[in-house]
PDB file of C-alpha atoms and ligand atoms in Angstrom:
ATOM      1  CA  MET U   1     247.403 128.976 108.354  1.00  0.00           C
ATOM      2  CA  LYS U   2     246.780 130.169 111.865  1.00  0.00           C
ATOM      3  CA  VAL U   3     244.632 132.980 113.241  1.00  0.00           C
ATOM      4  CA  MET U   4     245.132 134.351 116.747  1.00  0.00           C
ATOM      5  CA  VAL U   5     241.964 135.704 118.357  1.00  0.00           C
ATOM      6  CA  ILE U   6     242.723 138.335 121.000  1.00  0.00           C
ATOM      7  CA  GLN U   7     239.994 139.527 123.355  1.00  0.00           C
ATOM      8  CA  GLY U   8     240.572 142.572 125.526  1.00  0.00           C
ATOM      9  CA  PRO U   9     239.197 143.844 128.835  1.00  0.00           C
ATOM     10  CA  ASN U  10     235.739 142.848 130.082  1.00  0.00           C
ATOM     11  CA  LEU U  11     235.045 140.507 127.174  1.00  0.00           C
ATOM     12  CA  ASN U  12     235.344 137.634 129.660  1.00  0.00           C
ATOM     13  CA  MET U  13     232.144 139.140 131.148  1.00  0.00           C
ATOM     14  CA  LEU U  14     230.027 138.550 128.016  1.00  0.00           C
ATOM     15  CA  GLY U  15     226.680 137.018 128.913  1.00  0.00           C
ATOM     16  CA  ILE U  16     226.711 138.976 132.184  1.00  0.00           C
ATOM     17  CA  ARG U  17     227.746 142.522 131.257  1.00  0.00           C
ATOM     18  CA  GLU U  18     225.253 144.998 129.725  1.00  0.00           C
ATOM     19  CA  GLN U  19     223.200 142.369 127.919  1.00  0.00           C
ATOM     20  CA  GLN U  20     221.079 145.054 126.236  1.00  0.00           C
ATOM     21  CA  ILE U  21     224.250 146.102 124.365  1.00  0.00           C
ATOM     22  CA  TYR U  22     226.318 142.922 124.088  1.00  0.00           C
ATOM     23  CA  GLY U  23     223.626 140.220 124.176  1.00  0.00           C
ATOM     24  CA  PRO U  24     223.391 136.978 126.177  1.00  0.00           C
ATOM     25  CA  MET U  25     226.098 134.928 124.477  1.00  0.00           C
ATOM     26  CA  LYS U  26     229.197 133.930 126.458  1.00  0.00           C
ATOM     27  CA  LEU U  27     232.712 134.350 125.093  1.00  0.00           C
ATOM     28  CA  GLU U  28     233.341 130.587 125.172  1.00  0.00           C
ATOM     29  CA  ASP U  29     230.289 130.028 122.948  1.00  0.00           C
ATOM     30  CA  ILE U  30     231.499 132.635 120.454  1.00  0.00           C
ATOM     31  CA  HIS U  31     234.858 130.861 120.445  1.00  0.00           C
ATOM     32  CA  LYS U  32     233.172 127.476 119.846  1.00  0.00           C
ATOM     33  CA  GLN U  33     231.515 128.907 116.726  1.00  0.00           C
ATOM     34  CA  MET U  34     234.809 130.376 115.508  1.00  0.00           C
ATOM     35  CA  LYS U  35     236.576 127.049 116.083  1.00  0.00           C
ATOM     36  CA  ALA U  36     233.876 125.254 114.058  1.00  0.00           C
ATOM     37  CA  PHE U  37     234.420 127.706 111.185  1.00  0.00           C
ATOM     38  CA  ALA U  38     238.198 127.257 111.424  1.00  0.00           C
ATOM     39  CA  ASP U  39     237.904 123.443 111.399  1.00  0.00           C
ATOM     40  CA  ALA U  40     235.529 123.506 108.423  1.00  0.00           C
ATOM     41  CA  ASN U  41     237.897 125.751 106.470  1.00  0.00           C
ATOM     42  CA  GLY U  42     241.270 124.208 107.302  1.00  0.00           C
ATOM     43  CA  MET U  43     242.420 127.078 109.499  1.00  0.00           C
ATOM     44  CA  GLU U  44     244.275 126.797 112.793  1.00  0.00           C
ATOM     45  CA  ILE U  45     242.944 128.980 115.605  1.00  0.00           C
ATOM     46  CA  GLU U  46     243.999 130.036 119.100  1.00  0.00           C
ATOM     47  CA  PHE U  47     242.153 132.186 121.650  1.00  0.00           C
ATOM     48  CA  PHE U  48     243.506 134.634 124.198  1.00  0.00           C
ATOM     49  CA  GLN U  49     241.709 136.988 126.585  1.00  0.00           C
ATOM     50  CA  SER U  50     243.246 139.497 128.971  1.00  0.00           C
ATOM     51  CA  ASN U  51     242.170 142.518 130.959  1.00  0.00           C
ATOM     52  CA  PHE U  52     245.758 143.827 130.912  1.00  0.00           C
ATOM     53  CA  GLU U  53     247.153 146.042 128.187  1.00  0.00           C
ATOM     54  CA  GLY U  54     250.719 144.719 128.549  1.00  0.00           C
ATOM     55  CA  GLU U  55     249.589 141.092 128.246  1.00  0.00           C
ATOM     56  CA  ILE U  56     247.724 141.935 125.049  1.00  0.00           C
ATOM     57  CA  ILE U  57     250.872 143.575 123.670  1.00  0.00           C
ATOM     58  CA  ASP U  58     252.966 140.527 124.665  1.00  0.00           C
ATOM     59  CA  LYS U  59     250.502 138.234 122.867  1.00  0.00           C
ATOM     60  CA  ILE U  60     250.572 140.366 119.702  1.00  0.00           C
ATOM     61  CA  GLN U  61     254.386 140.232 119.732  1.00  0.00           C
ATOM     62  CA  GLU U  62     254.306 136.448 120.264  1.00  0.00           C
ATOM     63  CA  CYS U  63     252.257 136.158 117.069  1.00  0.00           C
ATOM     64  CA  LEU U  64     255.431 136.818 115.075  1.00  0.00           C
ATOM     65  CA  GLY U  65     256.418 133.426 113.726  1.00  0.00           C
ATOM     66  CA  ASP U  66     253.430 131.760 115.399  1.00  0.00           C
ATOM     67  CA  ALA U  67     250.340 133.149 113.633  1.00  0.00           C
ATOM     68  CA  ASP U  68     249.487 134.408 110.139  1.00  0.00           C
ATOM     69  CA  GLY U  69     246.751 136.836 111.133  1.00  0.00           C
ATOM     70  CA  ILE U  70     245.066 138.430 114.145  1.00  0.00           C
ATOM     71  CA  ILE U  71     241.419 139.054 114.987  1.00  0.00           C
ATOM     72  CA  ILE U  72     241.245 141.518 117.872  1.00  0.00           C
ATOM     73  CA  ASN U  73     238.504 143.018 119.976  1.00  0.00           C
ATOM     74  CA  ALA U  74     240.562 145.254 122.246  1.00  0.00           C
ATOM     75  CA  GLY U  75     237.458 146.427 124.135  1.00  0.00           C
ATOM     76  CA  ALA U  76     237.932 149.896 125.613  1.00  0.00           C
ATOM     77  CA  TYR U  77     241.659 149.825 124.761  1.00  0.00           C
ATOM     78  CA  THR U  78     240.549 150.255 121.150  1.00  0.00           C
ATOM     79  CA  HIS U  79     239.889 153.894 121.921  1.00  0.00           C
ATOM     80  CA  THR U  80     242.942 154.633 124.047  1.00  0.00           C
ATOM     81  CA  SER U  81     245.891 152.362 123.380  1.00  0.00           C
ATOM     82  CA  ILE U  82     248.662 153.721 121.194  1.00  0.00           C
ATOM     83  CA  ALA U  83     250.814 150.876 122.584  1.00  0.00           C
ATOM     84  CA  ILE U  84     248.491 148.166 121.182  1.00  0.00           C
ATOM     85  CA  ARG U  85     248.397 150.026 117.875  1.00  0.00           C
ATOM     86  CA  ASP U  86     252.198 150.125 117.784  1.00  0.00           C
ATOM     87  CA  ALA U  87     252.373 146.371 118.526  1.00  0.00           C
ATOM     88  CA  ILE U  88     250.024 145.622 115.613  1.00  0.00           C
ATOM     89  CA  ALA U  89     252.089 147.876 113.343  1.00  0.00           C
ATOM     90  CA  ALA U  90     255.298 146.201 114.544  1.00  0.00           C
ATOM     91  CA  VAL U  91     254.346 142.593 113.730  1.00  0.00           C
ATOM     92  CA  GLN U  92     252.900 143.516 110.308  1.00  0.00           C
ATOM     93  CA  LEU U  93     250.392 140.660 110.321  1.00  0.00           C
ATOM     94  CA  PRO U  94     246.970 141.137 108.722  1.00  0.00           C
ATOM     95  CA  THR U  95     244.746 142.233 111.602  1.00  0.00           C
ATOM     96  CA  ILE U  96     240.976 142.618 111.772  1.00  0.00           C
ATOM     97  CA  GLU U  97     239.399 144.828 114.452  1.00  0.00           C
ATOM     98  CA  VAL U  98     236.073 143.505 115.735  1.00  0.00           C
ATOM     99  CA  HIS U  99     233.293 144.924 117.912  1.00  0.00           C
ATOM    100  CA  LEU U 100     230.020 143.372 118.985  1.00  0.00           C
ATOM    101  CA  SER U 101     228.268 146.730 119.267  1.00  0.00           C
ATOM    102  CA  ASN U 102     228.143 149.409 116.587  1.00  0.00           C
ATOM    103  CA  VAL U 103     230.641 151.786 118.162  1.00  0.00           C
ATOM    104  CA  TYR U 104     229.519 154.570 115.788  1.00  0.00           C
ATOM    105  CA  ARG U 105     226.002 154.549 117.301  1.00  0.00           C
ATOM    106  CA  ARG U 106     227.344 154.953 120.831  1.00  0.00           C
ATOM    107  CA  GLU U 107     229.166 157.573 122.891  1.00  0.00           C
ATOM    108  CA  GLU U 108     231.513 159.889 121.039  1.00  0.00           C
ATOM    109  CA  PHE U 109     234.570 158.519 122.858  1.00  0.00           C
ATOM    110  CA  ARG U 110     233.915 155.102 121.248  1.00  0.00           C
ATOM    111  CA  GLN U 111     233.884 156.564 117.769  1.00  0.00           C
ATOM    112  CA  LYS U 112     237.649 156.911 117.606  1.00  0.00           C
ATOM    113  CA  SER U 113     239.767 153.792 117.128  1.00  0.00           C
ATOM    114  CA  MET U 114     243.497 153.936 117.728  1.00  0.00           C
ATOM    115  CA  LEU U 115     243.827 150.547 116.037  1.00  0.00           C
ATOM    116  CA  ALA U 116     241.816 150.911 112.830  1.00  0.00           C
ATOM    117  CA  PRO U 117     244.550 152.731 110.846  1.00  0.00           C
ATOM    118  CA  VAL U 118     246.926 149.764 111.256  1.00  0.00           C
ATOM    119  CA  CYS U 119     244.249 147.085 110.637  1.00  0.00           C
ATOM    120  CA  ALA U 120     243.175 145.478 107.362  1.00  0.00           C
ATOM    121  CA  GLY U 121     239.564 146.308 108.247  1.00  0.00           C
ATOM    122  CA  VAL U 122     236.998 146.821 110.987  1.00  0.00           C
ATOM    123  CA  ILE U 123     233.770 144.872 111.656  1.00  0.00           C
ATOM    124  CA  THR U 124     231.416 146.497 114.141  1.00  0.00           C
ATOM    125  CA  GLY U 125     227.792 146.146 115.199  1.00  0.00           C
ATOM    126  CA  PHE U 126     226.680 142.609 114.367  1.00  0.00           C
ATOM    127  CA  GLY U 127     226.851 141.091 117.848  1.00  0.00           C
ATOM    128  CA  PRO U 128     228.560 137.674 117.986  1.00  0.00           C
ATOM    129  CA  PHE U 129     228.134 137.474 114.189  1.00  0.00           C
ATOM    130  CA  SER U 130     230.862 140.170 113.919  1.00  0.00           C
ATOM    131  CA  TYR U 131     233.353 137.432 114.823  1.00  0.00           C
ATOM    132  CA  HIS U 132     231.976 135.123 112.133  1.00  0.00           C
ATOM    133  CA  LEU U 133     232.327 137.908 109.554  1.00  0.00           C
ATOM    134  CA  ALA U 134     235.903 138.448 110.738  1.00  0.00           C
ATOM    135  CA  MET U 135     236.618 134.727 110.217  1.00  0.00           C
ATOM    136  CA  VAL U 136     235.226 134.910 106.674  1.00  0.00           C
ATOM    137  CA  ALA U 137     237.425 137.945 105.979  1.00  0.00           C
ATOM    138  CA  MET U 138     240.510 136.296 107.477  1.00  0.00           C
ATOM    139  CA  HIS U 139     239.884 133.148 105.413  1.00  0.00           C
ATOM    140  CA  GLN U 140     239.820 135.332 102.290  1.00  0.00           C
ATOM    141  CA  ILE U 141     243.053 137.078 103.325  1.00  0.00           C
ATOM    142  CA  PHE U 142     244.735 133.678 103.907  1.00  0.00           C
ATOM    143  CA  GLN U 143     243.643 132.499 100.457  1.00  0.00           C
ATOM    144  CA  GLU U 144     245.120 135.622  98.884  1.00  0.00           C
ATOM    145  CA  ILE U 145     248.418 135.159 100.765  1.00  0.00           C
ATOM    146  CA  THR U 146     248.577 131.485  99.699  1.00  0.00           C
ATOM    147  CA  ALA U 147     247.935 132.443  96.056  1.00  0.00           C
ATOM    148  CA  ILE U 148     250.663 135.113  96.111  1.00  0.00           C
ATOM    149  CA  LYS U 149     253.162 132.663  97.646  1.00  0.00           C
ATOM    150  CA  ALA U 150     252.327 130.025  95.003  1.00  0.00           C
ATOM    151  CA  GLN U 151     252.843 132.608  92.235  1.00  0.00           C
ATOM    152  CA  GLN U 152     256.206 133.628  93.676  1.00  0.00           C
ATOM    153  CA  GLN U 153     257.359 129.991  93.793  1.00  0.00           C
ATOM    154  CA  GLN U 154     256.448 129.523  90.123  1.00  0.00           C
ATOM    155  CA  LYS U 155     258.566 132.490  88.967  1.00  0.00           C
ATOM    156  CA  PRO U 156     261.865 131.329  87.433  1.00  0.00           C
ATOM    157  CA  GLN U 157     264.964 132.326  89.445  1.00  0.00           C
ATOM    158  CA  SER U 158     266.864 135.172  87.729  1.00  0.00           C
TER     159      SER U 158
HETATM  160  C1  DQA E 201     233.423 146.743 122.345  1.00  0.00           C
HETATM  161  C2  DQA E 201     233.133 148.241 122.242  1.00  0.00           C
HETATM  162  C3  DQA E 201     234.039 149.024 123.181  1.00  0.00           C
HETATM  163  O1  DQA E 201     233.764 150.408 123.086  1.00  0.00           O
HETATM  164  C4  DQA E 201     233.820 148.577 124.617  1.00  0.00           C
HETATM  165  O2  DQA E 201     234.692 149.262 125.477  1.00  0.00           O
HETATM  166  C5  DQA E 201     233.921 147.117 124.783  1.00  0.00           C
HETATM  167  C6  DQA E 201     233.311 146.256 123.792  1.00  0.00           C
HETATM  168  C7  DQA E 201     232.446 145.901 121.497  1.00  0.00           C
HETATM  169  O3  DQA E 201     232.764 144.750 121.222  1.00  0.00           O
HETATM  170  O4  DQA E 201     231.379 146.392 121.121  1.00  0.00           O
HETATM  171  O5  DQA E 201     234.445 146.617 125.778  1.00  0.00           O
HETATM  172  O6  DQA E 201     234.735 146.502 121.868  1.00  0.00           O
END
């Protein structure tokens, strides 16, 4: 099963931007760790980063028929984008919202997520390890989906 990892605005600046908040690790190194987890657990994985809201929405829509789940750090769009929320709701794929920083310890405007109500869950505050935790959660979700499908196939046709 395939997970699509979507990274929003300014996450391409990791390792440079506000290191006291986001740490020294670059996005490509986070992705390397996620790929290693995916390989070790038989998951397919693809990565996408954009600073543009519309491109993020296009990518979420493209997940229909291409991916089985989404891990998204929408950056600042988390707090503002009803359009990204609607795209997540539209594709109905299990989606995990991720943040490096603990958004609940920061400014008030970061404490509201437009996306959380349409996500399976939210992981926030563990630095790059947030992405690892999201991979563990997505792996669990994939196992549950596989088990449900297997059960459905066993049921006799009525
Ligand atoms: C962030 C938190 C957001 O509030 C912020 O705008 C980001 C990064 C995080 O990963 O901690 O760009 O999503």
